[in-house]
Coordinates of C-alpha atoms in Angstrom, one line a residue:
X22 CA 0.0 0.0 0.0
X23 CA 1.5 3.9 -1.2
X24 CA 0.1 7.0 -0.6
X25 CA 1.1 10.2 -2.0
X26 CA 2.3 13.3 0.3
X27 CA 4.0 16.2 -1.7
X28 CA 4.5 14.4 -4.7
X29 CA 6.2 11.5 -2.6
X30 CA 5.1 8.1 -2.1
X31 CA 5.3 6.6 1.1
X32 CA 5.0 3.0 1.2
X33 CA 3.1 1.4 4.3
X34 CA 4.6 -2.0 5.7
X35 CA 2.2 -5.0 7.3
X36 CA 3.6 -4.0 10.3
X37 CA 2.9 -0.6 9.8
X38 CA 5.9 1.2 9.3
X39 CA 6.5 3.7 6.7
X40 CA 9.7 4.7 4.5
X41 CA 9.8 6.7 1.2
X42 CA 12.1 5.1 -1.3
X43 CA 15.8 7.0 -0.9
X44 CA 16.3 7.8 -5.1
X45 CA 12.5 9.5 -4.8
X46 CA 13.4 11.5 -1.9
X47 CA 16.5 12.4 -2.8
X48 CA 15.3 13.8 -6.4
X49 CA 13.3 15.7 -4.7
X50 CA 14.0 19.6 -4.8
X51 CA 12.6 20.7 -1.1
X52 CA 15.0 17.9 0.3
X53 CA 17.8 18.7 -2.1
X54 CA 17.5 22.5 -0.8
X55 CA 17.9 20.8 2.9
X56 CA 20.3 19.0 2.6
X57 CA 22.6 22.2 0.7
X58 CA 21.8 24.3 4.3
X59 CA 22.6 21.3 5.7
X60 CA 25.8 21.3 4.0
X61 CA 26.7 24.9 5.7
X62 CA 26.4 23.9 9.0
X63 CA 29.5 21.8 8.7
X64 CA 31.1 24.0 6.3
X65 CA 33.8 25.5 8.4
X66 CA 33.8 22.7 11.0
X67 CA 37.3 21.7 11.4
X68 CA 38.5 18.4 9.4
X69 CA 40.1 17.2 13.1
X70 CA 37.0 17.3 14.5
X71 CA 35.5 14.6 12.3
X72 CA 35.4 11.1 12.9
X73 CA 38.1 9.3 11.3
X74 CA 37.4 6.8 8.5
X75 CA 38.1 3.0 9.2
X76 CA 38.1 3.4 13.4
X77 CA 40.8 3.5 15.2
X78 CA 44.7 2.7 14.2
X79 CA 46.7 0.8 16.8
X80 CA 50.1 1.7 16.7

Protein backbone atom coordinates (compact mmCIF):
# COMPACT_ATOMS: atom_id res chain seq x y z
CA UNK A 1 0.00 0.00 0.00
CA UNK A 2 1.52 3.94 -1.16
CA UNK A 3 0.15 7.00 -0.59
CA UNK A 4 1.10 10.24 -1.99
CA UNK A 5 2.33 13.33 0.26
CA UNK A 6 3.98 16.18 -1.75
CA UNK A 7 4.49 14.37 -4.73
CA UNK A 8 6.21 11.46 -2.59
CA UNK A 9 5.15 8.10 -2.14
CA UNK A 10 5.34 6.64 1.08
CA UNK A 11 4.99 2.97 1.20
CA UNK A 12 3.06 1.42 4.33
CA UNK A 13 4.59 -1.98 5.65
CA UNK A 14 2.16 -5.03 7.29
CA UNK A 15 3.58 -3.96 10.30
CA UNK A 16 2.86 -0.61 9.81
CA UNK A 17 5.92 1.17 9.32
CA UNK A 18 6.52 3.71 6.73
CA UNK A 19 9.66 4.66 4.51
CA UNK A 20 9.77 6.68 1.22
CA UNK A 21 12.14 5.07 -1.33
CA UNK A 22 15.76 7.01 -0.92
CA UNK A 23 16.33 7.77 -5.14
CA UNK A 24 12.48 9.49 -4.76
CA UNK A 25 13.37 11.47 -1.92
CA UNK A 26 16.54 12.43 -2.82
CA UNK A 27 15.27 13.80 -6.43
CA UNK A 28 13.31 15.71 -4.71
CA UNK A 29 13.97 19.57 -4.84
CA UNK A 30 12.64 20.67 -1.11
CA UNK A 31 15.00 17.91 0.25
CA UNK A 32 17.83 18.72 -2.12
CA UNK A 33 17.51 22.49 -0.78
CA UNK A 34 17.86 20.78 2.95
CA UNK A 35 20.32 19.04 2.56
CA UNK A 36 22.55 22.21 0.68
CA UNK A 37 21.78 24.26 4.34
CA UNK A 38 22.64 21.30 5.67
CA UNK A 39 25.75 21.33 4.02
CA UNK A 40 26.72 24.90 5.66
CA UNK A 41 26.41 23.86 9.03
CA UNK A 42 29.52 21.77 8.69
CA UNK A 43 31.07 23.99 6.25
CA UNK A 44 33.77 25.55 8.42
CA UNK A 45 33.78 22.67 11.01
CA UNK A 46 37.31 21.75 11.36
CA UNK A 47 38.53 18.45 9.37
CA UNK A 48 40.12 17.17 13.07
CA UNK A 49 37.01 17.25 14.46
CA UNK A 50 35.54 14.56 12.28
CA UNK A 51 35.35 11.12 12.89
CA UNK A 52 38.05 9.33 11.35
CA UNK A 53 37.36 6.80 8.48
CA UNK A 54 38.11 3.00 9.22
CA UNK A 55 38.12 3.36 13.42
CA UNK A 56 40.82 3.54 15.17
CA UNK A 57 44.67 2.65 14.24
CA UNK A 58 46.71 0.84 16.85
CA UNK A 59 50.07 1.70 16.70
Amino acid sequence: MATHSEKLTVHVTSGGGQYVEAKELLANPKVQEKIRKMEGLFKNKPSNDAPSEGGESSG
